[in-house]
XYZ file of C-alpha atoms in Angstrom:
720
model
C -25.599 26.442 -56.309
C -25.572 28.525 -59.540
C -23.866 26.841 -62.469
C -21.445 29.742 -62.930
C -20.060 29.134 -59.429
C -19.523 25.462 -60.195
C -17.717 26.288 -63.435
C -15.728 28.997 -61.674
C -14.579 26.538 -58.998
C -13.442 24.061 -61.620
C -11.523 26.750 -63.516
C -9.896 27.850 -60.282
C -8.698 24.292 -59.578
C -7.367 23.887 -63.129
C -5.517 27.205 -62.842
C -4.026 26.238 -59.486
C -2.795 22.892 -60.806
C -1.325 24.628 -63.870
C 0.481 27.153 -61.656
C 1.948 24.436 -59.420
C 3.083 22.457 -62.473
C 4.742 25.582 -63.895
C 6.599 26.276 -60.650
C 7.657 22.628 -60.431
C 9.008 22.762 -63.970
C 10.951 25.942 -63.215
C 12.463 24.405 -60.093
C 13.494 21.263 -61.941
C 15.015 23.279 -64.779
C 17.182 25.075 -62.244
C 18.206 21.851 -60.482
C 18.786 19.463 -63.378
C 21.669 20.196 -65.791
C 20.083 18.281 -68.701
C 16.809 20.221 -68.583
C 16.521 23.838 -69.770
C 13.705 26.257 -70.542
C 15.747 28.983 -72.235
C 17.147 29.622 -75.650
C 20.872 29.283 -76.243
C 21.366 33.033 -75.770
C 19.479 33.112 -72.506
C 16.070 34.626 -71.728
C 14.578 36.976 -69.212
C 12.837 35.627 -66.136
C 9.456 36.531 -67.654
C 10.246 34.754 -70.914
C 11.452 31.687 -69.016
C 8.270 31.657 -66.913
C 6.132 31.822 -70.073
C 8.109 28.939 -71.528
C 7.550 26.899 -68.362
C 3.828 27.699 -68.409
C 3.619 26.605 -72.049
C 5.417 23.346 -71.319
C 3.323 22.643 -68.234
C 0.126 23.397 -70.135
C 1.091 21.144 -73.039
C 2.043 18.333 -70.648
C -1.265 18.700 -68.808
C -3.311 18.584 -72.010
C -1.395 15.553 -73.290
C -1.851 13.802 -69.945
C -5.588 14.418 -70.092
C -6.103 13.471 -73.753
C -3.313 11.154 -74.901
C -2.501 9.177 -71.751
C -5.915 7.408 -71.509
C -5.561 6.342 -75.150
C -2.094 4.930 -74.495
C -3.306 2.973 -71.471
C -6.287 1.562 -73.367
C -3.995 0.470 -76.204
C -1.717 -1.304 -73.711
C -4.435 -3.051 -71.696
C -3.614 -6.431 -73.235
C -0.125 -6.214 -71.780
C 0.530 -7.942 -68.454
C -0.061 -5.520 -65.607
C 3.515 -5.952 -64.400
C 4.868 -4.811 -67.765
C 2.429 -1.915 -67.880
C 3.575 -0.769 -64.456
C 7.215 -0.773 -65.549
C 6.352 1.205 -68.711
C 4.662 3.995 -66.773
C 7.849 6.034 -66.354
C 8.843 5.655 -70.005
C 5.395 6.627 -71.294
C 5.162 9.609 -68.984
C 8.634 10.764 -69.956
C 7.767 10.406 -73.647
C 4.786 12.701 -73.212
C 6.986 15.282 -71.516
C 9.427 15.130 -74.432
C 6.511 15.729 -76.782
C 5.248 18.612 -74.651
C 8.700 20.245 -74.613
C 8.940 19.918 -78.390
C 5.707 21.920 -78.708
C 7.153 24.969 -76.904
C 7.477 27.856 -79.420
C 10.909 28.774 -80.778
C 12.469 25.550 -79.469
C 13.295 27.096 -76.104
C 12.838 23.841 -74.154
C 15.235 20.904 -74.216
C 15.575 17.793 -72.052
C 17.478 14.546 -72.233
C 15.249 11.415 -72.416
C 16.417 9.980 -69.088
C 15.908 13.357 -67.398
C 12.442 13.638 -68.969
C 11.385 10.552 -67.029
C 12.334 12.203 -63.722
C 10.733 15.539 -64.624
C 7.488 13.882 -65.732
C 7.270 11.803 -62.552
C 7.790 14.813 -60.257
C 5.331 17.008 -62.185
C 2.662 14.298 -62.164
C 3.051 13.837 -58.429
C 2.875 17.600 -57.767
C -0.219 18.127 -59.920
C -1.934 15.112 -58.382
C -1.267 16.337 -54.842
C -2.570 19.808 -55.683
C -5.720 18.529 -57.367
C -6.472 16.131 -54.516
C -5.929 18.840 -51.879
C -8.243 21.310 -53.600
C -10.956 18.715 -54.219
C -10.944 17.557 -50.618
C -11.010 21.130 -49.356
C -13.989 21.927 -51.561
C -16.708 20.088 -49.626
C -19.385 21.560 -51.832
C -17.818 20.138 -54.983
C -17.405 16.780 -53.291
C -21.047 16.668 -52.230
C -22.197 17.691 -55.693
C -20.159 14.887 -57.249
C -21.739 12.365 -54.896
C -25.191 13.743 -55.658
C -24.598 13.447 -59.416
C -23.394 9.868 -59.041
C -26.371 8.959 -56.879
C -28.892 10.627 -59.239
C -27.331 8.950 -62.266
C -27.522 5.590 -60.530
C -31.145 6.042 -59.468
C -32.127 6.959 -63.014
C -30.344 3.898 -64.357
C -32.149 1.629 -61.895
C -35.477 3.397 -62.294
C -35.624 4.263 -58.600
C -37.552 7.065 -56.966
C -35.115 9.834 -56.211
C -36.933 10.658 -52.989
C -36.628 7.144 -51.529
C -33.582 6.352 -49.399
C -31.433 3.525 -50.700
C -31.078 0.452 -48.468
C -27.617 -0.172 -47.018
C -24.908 -1.481 -49.305
C -22.325 -4.087 -48.296
C -18.582 -4.194 -48.927
C -16.849 -7.524 -48.350
C -13.087 -7.066 -47.978
C -11.096 -10.307 -48.066
C -7.701 -10.076 -46.382
C -6.113 -13.000 -48.154
C -4.301 -15.446 -45.888
C -4.838 -13.584 -42.596
C -5.685 -16.192 -39.969
C -7.929 -15.503 -36.984
C -5.055 -15.719 -34.489
C -2.858 -13.374 -36.557
C -5.704 -10.859 -36.810
C -6.357 -10.890 -33.055
C -2.652 -10.294 -32.410
C -2.658 -7.373 -34.865
C -5.579 -5.790 -32.994
C -3.904 -5.835 -29.563
C -1.432 -3.393 -28.072
C 2.036 -4.895 -27.690
C 4.640 -3.684 -25.207
C 2.880 -0.354 -24.887
C 2.780 0.133 -28.655
C -0.468 0.693 -30.550
C -2.064 -2.153 -32.517
C -0.642 -3.035 -35.908
C -4.126 -2.474 -37.363
C -5.589 0.443 -35.362
C -8.549 1.041 -37.696
C -9.799 -2.529 -37.460
C -9.073 -2.575 -33.725
C -11.297 0.479 -33.351
C -14.098 -1.290 -35.180
C -13.878 -4.280 -32.862
C -14.299 -1.987 -29.883
C -17.181 -0.132 -31.492
C -19.780 -2.672 -32.523
C -18.083 -5.132 -34.866
C -17.846 -8.817 -33.977
C -15.239 -11.350 -35.041
C -15.066 -15.142 -35.021
C -12.981 -17.889 -36.642
C -14.391 -20.293 -39.190
C -13.030 -23.628 -40.333
C -12.007 -24.240 -43.929
C -12.413 -27.413 -45.935
C -9.413 -29.755 -46.222
C -8.187 -27.682 -49.166
C -7.384 -24.519 -47.221
C -6.509 -22.263 -50.138
C -8.004 -19.385 -52.101
C -9.209 -21.444 -55.061
C -11.457 -23.702 -52.976
C -12.431 -21.131 -50.341
C -13.231 -18.234 -52.641
C -15.092 -20.474 -55.074
C -17.288 -21.692 -52.222
C -17.764 -18.200 -50.779
C -18.623 -16.470 -54.055
C -20.410 -19.267 -55.919
C -21.790 -21.515 -53.199
C -19.996 -24.700 -54.289
C -16.422 -25.945 -54.163
C -17.260 -29.560 -54.922
C -14.501 -31.492 -56.728
C -11.770 -28.979 -55.814
C -9.326 -31.189 -53.890
C -6.390 -28.762 -53.890
C -4.874 -25.679 -55.482
C -3.680 -27.812 -58.416
C -4.415 -31.379 -59.411
C -4.136 -33.786 -62.334
C -7.380 -34.603 -64.163
C -7.157 -37.999 -65.808
C -10.037 -37.406 -68.222
C -8.374 -34.431 -69.877
C -4.762 -35.484 -69.038
C -4.094 -31.944 -67.869
C -3.132 -30.253 -64.626
C -5.893 -27.989 -63.360
C -4.485 -24.897 -61.606
C -6.761 -22.515 -59.711
C -4.832 -19.346 -60.482
C -4.628 -19.813 -64.246
C -7.303 -17.951 -66.238
C -8.501 -21.070 -68.049
C -8.558 -23.081 -64.832
C -10.427 -20.388 -62.896
C -12.978 -20.015 -65.710
C -13.654 -23.764 -65.762
C -13.961 -23.981 -61.975
C -16.406 -21.081 -61.997
C -18.491 -22.734 -64.724
C -18.675 -25.992 -62.783
C -19.576 -24.252 -59.518
C -22.375 -22.240 -61.118
C -23.810 -25.407 -62.680
C -23.789 -27.238 -59.338
C -25.137 -24.350 -57.273
C -27.866 -23.430 -59.740
C -27.078 -19.707 -59.745
C -24.290 -17.387 -60.922
C -23.072 -16.322 -57.500
C -23.196 -13.950 -54.554
C -22.859 -10.751 -56.619
C -25.341 -11.487 -59.413
C -27.531 -8.434 -58.819
C -25.794 -5.046 -58.839
C -22.494 -6.496 -57.623
C -18.820 -5.794 -58.260
C -15.910 -8.237 -58.080
C -12.465 -6.730 -57.545
C -9.145 -8.570 -57.485
C -10.714 -12.030 -57.152
C -10.157 -15.378 -58.832
C -13.876 -15.570 -59.697
C -16.636 -13.130 -60.644
C -19.271 -14.199 -58.128
C -21.766 -13.427 -60.910
C -20.922 -9.710 -60.920
C -21.015 -7.631 -64.079
C -18.619 -4.981 -62.757
C -15.159 -6.559 -62.811
C -11.571 -5.519 -62.188
C -8.581 -7.876 -61.985
C -10.804 -10.977 -62.000
C -8.836 -13.996 -63.141
C -11.678 -16.171 -64.457
C -12.381 -13.687 -67.259
C -8.782 -12.606 -67.869
C -8.403 -14.973 -70.820
C -11.378 -13.484 -72.640
C -10.902 -10.972 -75.399
C -13.234 -8.307 -76.676
C -16.185 -6.525 -75.120
C -17.075 -9.473 -72.886
C -13.919 -9.030 -70.832
C -14.377 -6.024 -68.614
C -11.906 -7.128 -65.973
C -9.045 -5.084 -67.438
C -11.165 -1.944 -67.235
C -9.967 -1.683 -63.647
C -6.450 -1.067 -64.931
C -7.720 1.512 -67.382
C -9.766 3.347 -64.780
C -6.749 3.574 -62.511
C -3.821 4.074 -64.901
C -5.726 6.510 -67.128
C -4.672 9.108 -64.565
C -0.916 9.591 -65.120
C -0.539 10.775 -61.535
C -1.928 7.454 -60.285
C 0.373 5.622 -62.654
C 3.425 7.554 -61.499
C 2.636 7.188 -57.797
C 2.097 3.439 -58.136
C 5.216 2.986 -60.251
C 7.336 4.796 -57.633
C 5.814 2.665 -54.862
C 6.389 -0.439 -56.984
C 10.104 0.255 -57.298
C 10.325 1.110 -53.594
C 8.712 -2.227 -52.731
C 11.205 -4.100 -54.922
C 14.046 -2.395 -53.057
C 12.361 -3.123 -49.716
C 12.062 -6.841 -50.512
C 15.689 -7.087 -51.622
C 16.805 -5.349 -48.412
C 14.618 -7.555 -46.198
C 15.776 -10.746 -47.919
C 19.403 -9.671 -47.557
C 18.922 -8.920 -43.873
C 17.317 -12.340 -43.303
C 20.235 -14.040 -45.050
C 22.872 -12.096 -43.095
C 21.158 -12.957 -39.822
C 20.876 -16.594 -40.911
C 17.214 -16.617 -39.965
C 15.551 -20.031 -39.975
C 13.439 -21.259 -41.588
C 14.248 -19.354 -44.745
C 13.578 -19.788 -48.468
C 15.159 -18.231 -51.534
C 13.608 -14.879 -52.422
C 15.492 -13.880 -55.544
C 14.658 -14.076 -59.244
C 11.333 -12.536 -60.154
C 9.897 -12.758 -56.642
C 10.653 -9.114 -55.656
C 8.616 -7.988 -58.677
C 5.799 -10.441 -57.953
C 5.663 -9.199 -54.377
C 5.630 -5.566 -55.513
C 2.757 -6.276 -57.886
C 0.696 -7.931 -55.138
C 1.441 -5.373 -52.430
C 1.349 -2.200 -54.538
C -0.189 -2.454 -58.015
C -3.019 -4.832 -57.202
C -3.733 -3.097 -53.900
C -3.917 0.355 -55.495
C -6.116 -0.770 -58.396
C -8.473 -2.779 -56.182
C -8.836 -0.090 -53.504
C -9.492 2.573 -56.143
C -12.109 0.352 -57.795
C -13.841 -0.252 -54.453
C -13.881 3.483 -53.741
C -15.471 4.041 -57.147
C -18.099 1.398 -56.361
C -18.920 3.102 -53.069
C -19.177 6.561 -54.617
C -21.509 5.222 -57.302
C -23.673 3.524 -54.671
C -23.234 -0.070 -55.778
C -25.148 -2.549 -53.628
C -22.607 -5.349 -53.083
C -18.821 -5.338 -53.539
C -16.387 -8.206 -52.888
C -12.677 -7.398 -53.081
C -9.579 -9.472 -52.357
C -6.432 -7.840 -50.982
C -3.666 -10.398 -51.506
C -0.636 -8.514 -50.131
C -0.271 -10.292 -46.771
C -0.595 -13.778 -48.235
C 2.169 -13.180 -50.765
C 4.636 -11.789 -48.228
C 3.845 -14.316 -45.471
C 4.603 -17.229 -47.827
C 8.224 -16.127 -48.091
C 8.830 -14.185 -44.883
C 6.623 -16.101 -42.436
C 3.099 -15.399 -41.087
C 4.372 -13.513 -38.020
C 7.461 -11.893 -39.496
C 8.141 -8.184 -39.268
C 7.725 -8.011 -43.051
C 4.208 -9.456 -42.777
C 3.249 -7.101 -39.931
C 4.275 -4.110 -42.042
C 1.957 -5.313 -44.799
C -0.899 -5.639 -42.287
C -0.317 -2.033 -41.215
C -0.531 -0.844 -44.829
C -3.685 -2.897 -45.383
C -5.199 -1.203 -42.329
C -4.562 2.185 -43.944
C -6.313 1.008 -47.109
C -9.286 -0.146 -45.030
C -9.348 3.215 -43.269
C -9.424 5.021 -46.622
C -12.328 2.890 -47.849
C -14.224 3.484 -44.607
C -13.648 7.246 -44.846
C -15.035 7.360 -48.360
C -18.030 5.269 -47.259
C -18.959 7.990 -44.757
C -19.739 10.308 -47.678
C -21.313 7.756 -49.984
C -24.854 8.201 -51.362
C -25.993 5.286 -49.182
C -24.985 3.679 -45.901
C -22.412 0.919 -46.173
C -21.746 -2.078 -43.988
C -18.134 -3.256 -44.220
C -17.493 -6.947 -43.610
C -13.929 -8.210 -43.253
C -13.070 -11.853 -43.815
C -10.269 -14.149 -44.897
C -10.242 -17.255 -47.049
C -7.681 -19.194 -44.987
C -4.802 -18.615 -42.615
C -1.163 -19.663 -42.830
C 0.838 -22.188 -40.822
C 4.585 -21.652 -40.317
C 7.323 -24.216 -40.687
C 10.376 -25.279 -42.642
C 9.751 -26.731 -46.072
C 9.659 -30.516 -46.433
C 12.777 -30.377 -48.596
C 14.548 -28.096 -46.127
C 13.750 -30.326 -43.163
C 14.464 -33.710 -44.741
C 16.717 -33.065 -47.719
C 14.400 -34.458 -50.400
C 11.198 -33.422 -52.083
C 7.881 -35.240 -51.996
C 8.497 -36.287 -55.591
C 11.822 -37.822 -54.543
C 10.065 -39.752 -51.787
C 7.337 -41.009 -54.136
C 9.857 -42.073 -56.766
C 11.939 -43.865 -54.150
C 8.855 -45.730 -52.948
C 8.117 -46.725 -56.547
C 11.667 -47.960 -57.119
C 12.349 -45.193 -59.610
C 15.633 -43.243 -59.803
C 15.967 -40.226 -57.497
C 18.448 -37.387 -57.456
C 21.875 -38.151 -56.005
C 21.376 -35.458 -53.375
C 18.111 -37.027 -52.196
C 19.688 -40.475 -52.070
C 22.383 -39.257 -49.675
C 19.876 -37.969 -47.095
C 18.687 -40.102 -44.184
C 15.127 -39.982 -45.503
C 16.212 -40.889 -48.999
C 18.431 -43.722 -47.797
C 15.594 -45.150 -45.727
C 13.129 -44.865 -48.604
C 15.634 -46.511 -50.927
C 16.574 -49.203 -48.397
C 17.376 -52.712 -49.588
C 14.041 -54.251 -48.598
C 11.917 -51.472 -50.092
C 14.100 -51.278 -53.192
C 13.882 -55.016 -53.847
C 10.083 -55.072 -53.412
C 9.626 -52.112 -55.733
C 11.937 -53.506 -58.392
C 10.303 -56.936 -58.231
C 6.963 -55.297 -58.948
C 8.437 -53.312 -61.807
C 9.769 -56.514 -63.412
C 6.177 -57.631 -63.874
C 4.385 -54.306 -64.460
C 0.759 -53.841 -65.276
C 0.119 -52.705 -68.809
C -2.178 -49.912 -69.871
C -4.894 -50.379 -72.460
C -2.366 -50.218 -75.289
C 0.146 -52.615 -73.738
C 2.588 -49.937 -72.635
C 4.487 -50.095 -69.316
C 3.283 -47.783 -66.538
C 4.285 -44.140 -66.727
C 5.915 -42.155 -63.964
C 3.568 -40.781 -61.298
C 2.501 -37.141 -61.427
C 3.379 -35.481 -58.103
C 1.948 -32.034 -57.315
C 2.025 -29.788 -54.282
C -0.512 -27.442 -52.727
C 1.150 -26.000 -49.648
C 1.543 -28.874 -47.190
C -0.824 -31.051 -49.237
C 0.671 -33.435 -51.799
C -1.139 -35.182 -54.647
C 0.037 -38.300 -56.468
C -1.629 -39.577 -59.654
C -0.802 -42.477 -61.968
C -1.788 -41.115 -65.387
C -1.735 -44.476 -67.172
C -4.525 -45.853 -64.930
C -8.003 -44.631 -65.785
C -10.182 -43.665 -62.853
C -9.176 -43.745 -59.202
C -6.438 -46.277 -58.501
C -7.340 -48.343 -55.440
C -5.123 -49.110 -52.489
C -5.015 -52.740 -53.538
C -3.803 -51.923 -57.056
C -1.226 -49.448 -55.739
C 0.186 -52.055 -53.357
C 0.266 -54.658 -56.112
C 2.205 -52.385 -58.448
C 4.338 -50.542 -55.848
C 4.429 -52.621 -52.643
C 6.689 -50.196 -50.770
C 5.090 -46.891 -51.785
C 2.256 -46.404 -49.293
C 4.303 -47.511 -46.297
C 7.231 -45.356 -47.456
C 4.938 -42.340 -47.447
C 2.911 -43.111 -44.313
C 5.956 -43.966 -42.163
C 7.980 -40.885 -43.118
C 8.570 -38.459 -40.230
C 7.505 -35.484 -42.345
C 4.167 -37.007 -43.360
C 1.091 -36.741 -41.150
C -1.223 -39.076 -43.027
C -1.971 -40.545 -46.454
C -5.430 -40.904 -48.047
C -6.254 -43.724 -50.451
C -9.443 -45.434 -51.651
C -9.759 -49.118 -50.771
C -11.897 -51.573 -52.725
C -12.838 -53.232 -49.433
C -13.064 -50.402 -46.911
C -13.695 -47.262 -48.985
C -11.788 -44.123 -48.001
C -8.851 -45.020 -45.749
C -6.332 -42.800 -43.984
C -2.929 -44.384 -43.337
C -0.474 -43.321 -40.636
C 2.794 -44.430 -39.074
C 3.266 -47.883 -37.672
C 0.295 -49.380 -39.512
C -2.311 -47.002 -38.035
C -5.477 -46.632 -40.114
C -8.737 -44.715 -40.028
C -11.537 -46.098 -42.192
C -13.484 -42.918 -42.864
C -16.714 -44.429 -44.190
C -17.229 -46.778 -41.246
C -15.388 -44.849 -38.535
C -13.243 -47.894 -37.647
C -9.665 -47.251 -36.564
C -6.605 -49.463 -36.326
C -4.382 -48.147 -33.558
C -4.508 -44.391 -32.960
C -6.197 -42.467 -35.743
C -3.631 -40.615 -37.879
C -6.084 -37.683 -37.836
C -6.130 -37.310 -34.041
C -3.422 -34.640 -34.002
C -5.316 -32.504 -36.522
C -8.234 -31.749 -34.225
C -12.009 -32.012 -34.446
C -13.516 -31.861 -37.893
C -10.473 -33.360 -39.610
C -12.195 -36.675 -40.344
C -15.262 -34.993 -41.842
C -13.134 -32.692 -44.003
C -10.968 -35.534 -45.327
C -13.974 -37.804 -45.892
C -15.720 -35.141 -47.974
C -12.686 -34.681 -50.224
C -12.113 -38.432 -50.452
C -15.343 -38.817 -52.430
C -14.660 -36.038 -54.948
C -14.484 -37.197 -58.551
C -11.192 -35.325 -59.028
C -9.423 -36.620 -55.922
C -6.063 -38.144 -56.984
C -4.943 -41.707 -56.372
C -2.963 -40.707 -53.262
C -3.209 -37.578 -51.117
C -0.433 -36.766 -48.651
C -0.781 -34.290 -45.776
C 2.440 -33.195 -44.099
C 3.138 -33.776 -40.425
C 1.765 -31.231 -37.953
C 3.162 -30.343 -34.541
C 0.280 -29.180 -32.291
C 2.693 -27.618 -29.781
C 4.460 -25.339 -32.269
C 1.713 -25.164 -34.903
C 4.221 -25.963 -37.654
C 3.761 -27.925 -40.869
C 6.055 -28.717 -43.802
C 5.120 -27.274 -47.177
C 5.895 -29.448 -50.190
C 6.776 -26.274 -52.098
C 9.128 -23.372 -51.332
C 7.135 -21.616 -48.603
C 7.778 -21.078 -44.894
C 4.230 -19.825 -44.422
C 1.885 -22.219 -46.158
C -1.699 -23.327 -46.558
C -3.548 -25.889 -48.595
C -3.983 -28.832 -46.237
C -4.740 -29.592 -42.594
C -2.678 -28.484 -39.641
C -2.648 -25.348 -37.520
C -3.772 -21.834 -38.314
C -4.072 -22.321 -42.078
C -7.519 -23.806 -41.491
C -8.764 -21.029 -39.156
C -9.543 -17.825 -41.073
C -11.807 -15.117 -39.642
C -15.121 -13.389 -40.273
C -15.707 -9.876 -38.893
C -19.075 -8.164 -39.249
C -20.924 -5.060 -37.943
C -23.165 -5.734 -34.960
C -26.401 -4.767 -36.742
C -26.134 -7.908 -38.877
C -27.352 -11.219 -37.485
C -24.641 -13.531 -36.104
C -23.290 -16.059 -38.608
C -24.296 -19.107 -36.548
C -26.261 -19.842 -33.414
C -24.849 -19.819 -29.913
C -22.249 -22.556 -29.468
C -22.143 -23.498 -33.179
C -19.055 -23.484 -35.377
C -18.977 -22.024 -38.874
C -17.557 -24.787 -41.069
C -16.748 -24.691 -44.766
C -16.665 -22.036 -47.474
C -20.098 -23.051 -48.753
C -21.572 -22.285 -45.337
C -19.898 -18.866 -45.356
C -21.612 -18.241 -48.702
C -25.034 -18.784 -47.139
C -24.180 -16.373 -44.317
C -23.089 -13.604 -46.696
C -26.207 -14.111 -48.803
C -28.369 -13.856 -45.693
C -26.683 -10.575 -44.771
C -27.380 -9.163 -48.227
C -31.013 -10.196 -47.874
C -31.248 -8.476 -44.487
C -30.371 -5.201 -46.222
C -32.903 -5.920 -49.019
C -29.892 -6.405 -51.262
C -29.273 -8.647 -54.259
C -31.579 -11.649 -54.405
C -30.535 -14.952 -55.936
C -32.012 -18.410 -55.278
C -31.734 -18.862 -51.528
C -30.032 -21.915 -50.039
C -30.381 -23.384 -46.554
C -27.771 -23.119 -43.867
C -25.535 -26.166 -44.415
C -25.692 -28.690 -41.559
C -22.569 -30.186 -40.084
C -21.386 -33.266 -41.985
C -21.727 -36.342 -39.785
C -18.906 -38.776 -39.170
C -20.683 -41.546 -41.060
C -21.197 -42.145 -44.770
C -21.222 -39.220 -47.222
C -24.381 -37.085 -47.103
C -26.313 -37.680 -50.315
C -28.365 -34.507 -49.874
C -25.415 -32.140 -50.228
C -26.360 -28.636 -51.280
C -24.354 -28.848 -54.462
C -25.249 -32.404 -55.301
C -27.662 -33.461 -58.025
C -30.077 -34.913 -55.464
C -30.388 -31.771 -53.340
C -33.883 -30.599 -52.514
C -35.298 -27.287 -53.837
C -33.742 -24.297 -52.104
C -36.004 -22.717 -49.457
C -35.583 -19.126 -48.287
C -33.173 -18.697 -45.393
C -34.787 -17.531 -42.175
C -33.038 -14.873 -40.152
C -31.199 -15.698 -36.961
C -31.959 -13.738 -33.833
C -29.233 -11.241 -32.898
C -26.535 -12.576 -30.613
C -25.025 -10.120 -28.171
C -21.936 -12.242 -27.561
C -18.830 -11.052 -29.346
């Protein structure tokens, strides 16, 4: 097409947006008493229209030139704060634009300027989007320019078709069972996720996979993106060497976990070559980053994660739309929490404080930024993209995995998936979209809500340490603090062990990761054995193992190795397979022993690990933190996420096999990239099932692992 037609089309769109902005400003001036576009003596309609056009033009120019500079200057601010400042910044630019109108004909109060700026930004954005979508020629030319620019950068032959790209979309916390329910019609109503349901009926396949014992994003995503989640026993744990608590969702913690995983796996990750990481805890080796936690603590040119905010919020219309949605989500959460309280729904947790804002950030700001970044990756023809959409997980923690609130979030996620798929249809290369989750969620009342005391209270009672008065009045607390247990604990404390400097033992560190509890004795170097624990705190292990809210307790014995303790003296010696009575792991299903045994031999595993009770009939567990939908340990749907892939890719595992562990998922995703001639990193073999015997010394991420051979492809499997 001749260049003059291209330029003419662009000028036409700019003129149309300007005209709509002018009309919007005129309408607002007539409706709002604190906003005028006339001099004190009044003006003619023509003069007023010229004034409005001047103001709209000045606001448009400032939005195009000044707004990106403001956003870049504010990138170091927390995203939540930046989102709240959007209205103020936009209103300030409108005030500046009005001040530039000749003869001082415009005037607006600051609070009114915020409203006017928001409405004008929304109107101009809608107009621009409508005209761009209607102009198919302009859209195709933009795609062609992006594709040509990319081919030149990669040195590719412009006449050669690009191989398919792959987009991995992680729906955080969506279990396999919850997904299947969202894809079915209910009571004559359409599916909650109609787009994904359509895929399943048109070539996609879906299957569950089984997580490691630590069923949470830190361990799962680290294994999926980097090929190793060794020494990650939980979401948070106490490291005795550094005397610090390692937390997966802190920037410094995520960076350290990523460094360790890359060193063990021998490569930088799934996305090393031409990849993009969006909204994740870890980079996966990608150079294109947005909202990636492991690099969030960096400063300077090496941190490109915040560029995702800049790319999105540099458009004031995007900023305004997201800010409006953010406030609407805060109101929605407050209304839903109030309704749950009025109906006395059970189980229920407190949802006040900052939670409405945290929820709004996860369900609106992060979603919008991540989806926009993925769309940009697709339009530029990037080869591999991995993005995490965290909205469902955040809401399900506080509202429940199958609550109406959570279903509404799934419906909105489906619309985001539909938008990404629509853009992919016009991308410069074919895209395969893979959906997966990192874990599910199991429902149930909190441990404290069900039994009146926290895990820390129970541990302290078993150690003979003071507990809160409230905990002591509960049945569980009274039993834990019973005369026999109290006397045994106090007798041990009268003759305490000393640390290396002769000091008495310190209080235990008790941490929670969903329904998984971790207990460490910081004054004892290395792993404290069962024998030493019983010598120091004779009542502790039995207090924990016999509690109705505890499913099992893991300790390391000097005589028997890794041992699982249950009620009534039941034991399961993991290294030998010997059991005393009924195995405490029996209720947790197949694979539980292998998962616990693997974690038992991690260097960072704490002195005691506690998994809450699990009811197989109801699927409920008891979180040791304030969540009625939880994950982090064993029990129920939290350990059964899903993997959904297009039929042209080879099946993840052979017929009759089960996909077990995040590291195994990593090998599957790498194989799929290789099938499309995508990014190549050192190939690793499909991980075999861990046997029920002693730990496998040839683990993929262990120091003694053999050289990595190339993965062979698996024959297509027609079974869904």
